[in-house]
Amino acid sequence: MTESRTYEEARRHCRSVCQAVERLYEDDLGRLARWGGGLAAALSAGARLLAAGNGGSAAQAQHLTAELVGRYQGERPAFSALSLHAETSSVTAIGNDYGFEQVFARQVAAHGRAGDVLLLLSTSGRSPNLLSAAMTARSRGVTVWALTGAAPNPLAEAADDALCVAGATTATVQETHLVAVHLLCEFFDAAVAERDAREAGGTRGSAARTRTAAPAGTAAVVDGVPSREEPPYAFFGGAS
């Protein structure tokens, strides 16, 4: 019995995903570890993650924010993470009044603060509304990370840092982005756990009020309450 062309297409798709994930494994684990550690320090100090994408990339962005507000695997505190495309009334109002190109930039202007992180997902790296959001974020001291398709592309160039997936199709890029999102969550959770263990060890046996040192450039924490008077987080790198 001759197998249909559909089966061969399915095998080709699977091989493409495997190849893209293998490149992610070989080239980008270090970047995801840095992102996870930086995000853990920032959100633990009172910053927030803003995320956005279009279409399937919007679903990926919302997947990430759900993992941070809820949980990925193990139990841990909730963290502030917002998917801008999920603000339906804001998106439609801004699109109606200012145009679709401004649907994310306007929200970044409203919600973004120096030290926050904006994660933008795009398989093409050319979506005008994401580029506008990146420029607005950088002007406000918000760190911009991008998950995109193959480099070079305008969004990767506009971001402080970018993970670019050279997938054979849009579907392959999106599927690899999901793996990257889960790996980011793993690195984030590990960094939070390490930070909590370090702080618990440093305060064990003492009930005195203490001001604990935070990673270079982050806000200090007083009795678990973040202080926002320090300068914006410096560990992200890149111009703001």
CSV table of C-alpha atoms in Angstrom, one decimal:
chain,number,residue,atom,x,y,z
A,1,MET,CA,0.0,0.0,0.0
A,2,THR,CA,1.4,3.4,-1.0
A,3,GLU,CA,1.4,6.0,1.7
A,4,SER,CA,-0.2,9.3,0.8
A,5,ARG,CA,1.7,12.5,0.2
A,6,THR,CA,0.2,13.8,3.4
A,7,TYR,CA,2.3,11.4,5.4
A,8,GLU,CA,5.5,12.5,3.7
A,9,GLU,CA,4.6,16.1,4.4
A,10,ALA,CA,4.0,15.2,8.0
A,11,ARG,CA,7.4,13.5,8.2
A,12,ARG,CA,9.1,16.6,6.6
A,13,HIS,CA,7.3,18.8,9.2
A,14,CYS,CA,8.6,16.7,12.1
A,15,ARG,CA,12.1,16.6,10.7
A,16,SER,CA,12.0,20.4,10.4
A,17,VAL,CA,10.9,20.9,14.0
A,18,CYS,CA,13.6,18.5,15.2
A,19,GLN,CA,16.3,20.4,13.3
A,20,ALA,CA,15.1,23.8,14.6
A,21,VAL,CA,14.9,22.5,18.2
A,22,GLU,CA,18.4,21.0,17.9
A,23,ARG,CA,19.7,24.4,16.8
A,24,LEU,CA,18.0,26.0,19.8
A,25,TYR,CA,19.7,23.4,22.0
A,26,GLU,CA,23.1,24.1,20.5
A,27,ASP,CA,23.0,27.8,20.1
A,28,ASP,CA,20.5,29.5,22.5
A,29,LEU,CA,20.3,27.8,25.9
A,30,GLY,CA,22.8,30.3,27.3
A,31,ARG,CA,20.6,33.2,26.1
A,32,LEU,CA,17.5,31.7,27.6
A,33,ALA,CA,19.4,31.1,30.9
A,34,ARG,CA,20.3,34.8,30.9
A,35,TRP,CA,16.8,35.8,30.2
A,36,GLY,CA,15.4,33.5,32.9
A,37,GLY,CA,17.8,34.8,35.5
A,38,GLY,CA,17.3,38.5,34.5
A,39,LEU,CA,13.6,38.1,34.5
A,40,ALA,CA,13.5,36.4,37.9
A,41,ALA,CA,15.6,39.2,39.4
A,42,ALA,CA,13.4,41.9,37.8
A,43,LEU,CA,10.0,40.4,38.6
A,44,SER,CA,11.1,39.5,42.2
A,45,ALA,CA,12.1,43.2,42.6
A,46,GLY,CA,8.7,44.5,41.6
A,47,ALA,CA,9.0,44.9,37.8
A,48,ARG,CA,6.6,43.3,35.3
A,49,LEU,CA,6.7,41.5,32.1
A,50,LEU,CA,4.7,42.8,29.1
A,51,ALA,CA,4.3,40.5,26.2
A,52,ALA,CA,2.7,40.7,22.7
A,53,GLY,CA,2.4,39.0,19.4
A,54,ASN,CA,0.0,38.7,16.4
A,55,GLY,CA,-2.0,35.6,15.6
A,56,GLY,CA,-0.2,32.4,16.7
A,57,SER,CA,2.5,34.4,18.3
A,58,ALA,CA,-0.1,36.1,20.4
A,59,ALA,CA,-1.1,32.7,21.7
A,60,GLN,CA,2.6,32.0,22.5
A,61,ALA,CA,2.9,35.3,24.4
A,62,GLN,CA,-0.2,34.6,26.4
A,63,HIS,CA,1.0,31.1,27.2
A,64,LEU,CA,4.1,32.6,28.8
A,65,THR,CA,2.3,35.2,30.9
A,66,ALA,CA,-0.1,32.5,32.1
A,67,GLU,CA,2.9,30.4,33.3
A,68,LEU,CA,4.3,33.3,35.2
A,69,VAL,CA,1.0,34.5,36.8
A,70,GLY,CA,0.0,30.9,37.5
A,71,ARG,CA,2.8,28.4,37.6
A,72,TYR,CA,5.0,26.4,35.2
A,73,GLN,CA,5.7,23.2,37.2
A,74,GLY,CA,6.6,23.6,40.8
A,75,GLU,CA,4.8,25.9,43.3
A,76,ARG,CA,6.1,29.4,43.7
A,77,PRO,CA,4.8,33.0,44.1
A,78,ALA,CA,2.8,34.7,41.4
A,79,PHE,CA,4.5,37.3,39.2
A,80,SER,CA,3.2,40.2,37.2
A,81,ALA,CA,3.0,39.5,33.5
A,82,LEU,CA,0.5,41.0,31.0
A,83,SER,CA,-0.3,40.0,27.5
A,84,LEU,CA,-1.1,43.2,25.7
A,85,HIS,CA,-3.1,41.6,22.8
A,86,ALA,CA,-5.5,40.1,25.4
A,87,GLU,CA,-6.7,43.6,26.4
A,88,THR,CA,-9.5,43.4,23.9
A,89,SER,CA,-11.2,46.7,24.7
A,90,SER,CA,-7.9,48.6,24.7
A,91,VAL,CA,-6.8,46.9,21.4
A,92,THR,CA,-10.0,47.7,19.6
A,93,ALA,CA,-10.2,51.3,21.0
A,94,ILE,CA,-6.6,52.0,20.1
A,95,GLY,CA,-6.9,50.4,16.7
A,96,ASN,CA,-10.0,52.4,16.0
A,97,ASP,CA,-8.6,55.7,17.2
A,98,TYR,CA,-4.9,55.5,16.4
A,99,GLY,CA,-4.5,52.6,13.9
A,100,PHE,CA,-3.5,49.0,14.3
A,101,GLU,CA,0.2,49.9,14.3
A,102,GLN,CA,-0.2,51.6,17.7
A,103,VAL,CA,-2.2,48.9,19.5
A,104,PHE,CA,0.8,47.7,21.5
A,105,ALA,CA,2.9,50.9,21.6
A,106,ARG,CA,0.1,52.8,23.3
A,107,GLN,CA,-0.2,50.1,26.0
A,108,VAL,CA,3.5,50.1,26.5
A,109,ALA,CA,3.4,53.9,27.0
A,110,ALA,CA,0.6,53.3,29.6
A,111,HIS,CA,2.0,50.4,31.5
A,112,GLY,CA,5.8,50.2,30.9
A,113,ARG,CA,8.2,51.5,33.6
A,114,ALA,CA,11.9,51.6,33.6
A,115,GLY,CA,13.1,48.2,34.6
A,116,ASP,CA,10.2,46.3,33.1
A,117,VAL,CA,10.7,43.8,30.3
A,118,LEU,CA,8.8,43.6,27.0
A,119,LEU,CA,8.9,40.3,25.1
A,120,LEU,CA,7.7,40.5,21.5
A,121,LEU,CA,7.1,37.4,19.4
A,122,SER,CA,7.0,37.4,15.6
A,123,THR,CA,7.7,34.7,13.1
A,124,SER,CA,8.6,37.4,10.4
A,125,GLY,CA,10.2,40.0,12.7
A,126,ARG,CA,8.6,42.6,10.6
A,127,SER,CA,5.2,43.4,12.2
A,128,PRO,CA,4.8,47.2,12.3
A,129,ASN,CA,2.8,47.1,15.6
A,130,LEU,CA,5.6,45.2,17.3
A,131,LEU,CA,8.3,47.5,15.9
A,132,SER,CA,6.4,50.5,17.3
A,133,ALA,CA,6.1,48.8,20.7
A,134,ALA,CA,9.8,48.1,20.7
A,135,MET,CA,10.7,51.7,20.0
A,136,THR,CA,8.3,53.0,22.6
A,137,ALA,CA,9.6,50.6,25.2
A,138,ARG,CA,13.3,51.5,24.5
A,139,SER,CA,12.4,55.2,24.9
A,140,ARG,CA,10.9,54.5,28.4
A,141,GLY,CA,13.8,52.4,29.7
A,142,VAL,CA,11.9,49.1,29.2
A,143,THR,CA,14.1,46.2,28.2
A,144,VAL,CA,13.0,44.6,24.9
A,145,TRP,CA,13.5,40.9,24.0
A,146,ALA,CA,12.3,39.4,20.8
A,147,LEU,CA,11.5,35.8,19.7
A,148,THR,CA,11.6,35.9,15.9
A,149,GLY,CA,12.1,33.9,12.8
A,150,ALA,CA,15.3,33.9,10.8
A,151,ALA,CA,17.8,36.8,11.2
A,152,PRO,CA,18.4,39.4,10.1
A,153,ASN,CA,15.0,41.1,10.6
A,154,PRO,CA,13.9,44.6,11.8
A,155,LEU,CA,12.5,43.4,15.2
A,156,ALA,CA,15.6,41.6,16.2
A,157,GLU,CA,17.6,44.7,15.4
A,158,ALA,CA,15.2,46.9,17.4
A,159,ALA,CA,15.4,44.7,20.5
A,160,ASP,CA,18.0,44.7,23.2
A,161,ASP,CA,18.4,41.0,22.6
A,162,ALA,CA,16.8,38.5,20.3
A,163,LEU,CA,16.5,34.8,19.8
A,164,CYS,CA,16.0,34.1,16.1
A,165,VAL,CA,14.7,30.7,14.8
A,166,ALA,CA,15.6,29.7,11.3
A,167,GLY,CA,12.7,27.4,10.7
A,168,ALA,CA,11.6,26.1,7.3
A,169,THR,CA,8.0,27.3,7.8
A,170,THR,CA,6.0,29.7,10.0
A,171,ALA,CA,4.6,26.7,11.8
A,172,THR,CA,8.1,25.4,12.6
A,173,VAL,CA,9.1,28.8,14.0
A,174,GLN,CA,6.1,29.0,16.2
A,175,GLU,CA,6.6,25.4,17.5
A,176,THR,CA,10.2,26.2,18.3
A,177,HIS,CA,9.1,29.4,20.0
A,178,LEU,CA,6.9,27.3,22.3
A,179,VAL,CA,9.9,25.2,23.3
A,180,ALA,CA,11.8,28.4,24.0
A,181,VAL,CA,9.0,29.7,26.1
A,182,HIS,CA,9.0,26.6,28.2
A,183,LEU,CA,12.8,26.6,28.6
A,184,LEU,CA,12.6,30.3,29.6
A,185,CYS,CA,10.1,29.2,32.3
A,186,GLU,CA,12.4,26.5,33.5
A,187,PHE,CA,15.3,28.9,33.8
A,188,PHE,CA,13.1,31.5,35.5
A,189,ASP,CA,11.8,29.0,38.1
A,190,ALA,CA,15.3,27.8,38.8
A,191,ALA,CA,16.6,31.3,39.3
A,192,VAL,CA,13.6,32.1,41.6
A,193,ALA,CA,14.3,29.0,43.7
A,194,GLU,CA,18.0,29.8,43.9
A,195,ARG,CA,17.3,33.4,44.9
A,196,ASP,CA,14.7,32.3,47.6
A,197,ALA,CA,17.2,29.7,49.0
A,198,ARG,CA,20.0,32.3,49.1
A,199,GLU,CA,17.8,34.9,50.9
A,200,ALA,CA,16.4,32.3,53.3
A,201,GLY,CA,19.9,31.2,54.2
A,202,GLY,CA,21.1,34.7,54.7
A,203,THR,CA,18.3,35.6,57.1
A,204,ARG,CA,17.9,32.3,59.0
A,205,GLY,CA,18.1,32.8,62.8
A,206,SER,CA,17.6,36.6,62.6
A,207,ALA,CA,14.3,38.4,63.0
A,208,ALA,CA,15.9,41.8,62.6
A,209,ARG,CA,14.8,44.1,59.8
A,210,THR,CA,17.4,43.9,57.0
A,211,ARG,CA,18.0,45.6,53.7
A,212,THR,CA,19.3,42.8,51.3
A,213,ALA,CA,21.5,43.4,48.4
A,214,ALA,CA,20.0,42.7,45.0
A,215,PRO,CA,21.8,41.9,41.7
A,216,ALA,CA,23.7,44.8,40.2
A,217,GLY,CA,21.3,47.4,38.9
A,218,THR,CA,18.2,45.9,40.4
A,219,ALA,CA,15.9,47.4,43.0
A,220,ALA,CA,16.8,46.5,46.6
A,221,VAL,CA,14.4,44.5,48.7
A,222,VAL,CA,13.5,45.5,52.3
A,223,ASP,CA,11.8,42.7,54.3
A,224,GLY,CA,10.6,41.2,51.0
A,225,VAL,CA,9.2,44.5,49.7
A,226,PRO,CA,10.9,45.9,46.5
A,227,SER,CA,12.2,49.5,46.5
A,228,ARG,CA,11.8,51.3,43.2
A,229,GLU,CA,14.0,54.2,43.9
A,230,GLU,CA,17.2,52.5,42.5
A,231,PRO,CA,18.3,53.0,38.9
A,232,PRO,CA,16.8,50.8,36.2
A,233,TYR,CA,18.1,47.2,36.0
A,234,ALA,CA,21.5,47.2,34.4
A,235,PHE,CA,22.0,43.4,34.0
A,236,PHE,CA,19.9,43.2,30.9
A,237,GLY,CA,22.5,45.0,28.7
A,238,GLY,CA,21.9,47.0,25.6
A,239,ALA,CA,20.8,50.6,25.3
A,240,SER,CA,17.5,51.6,26.8
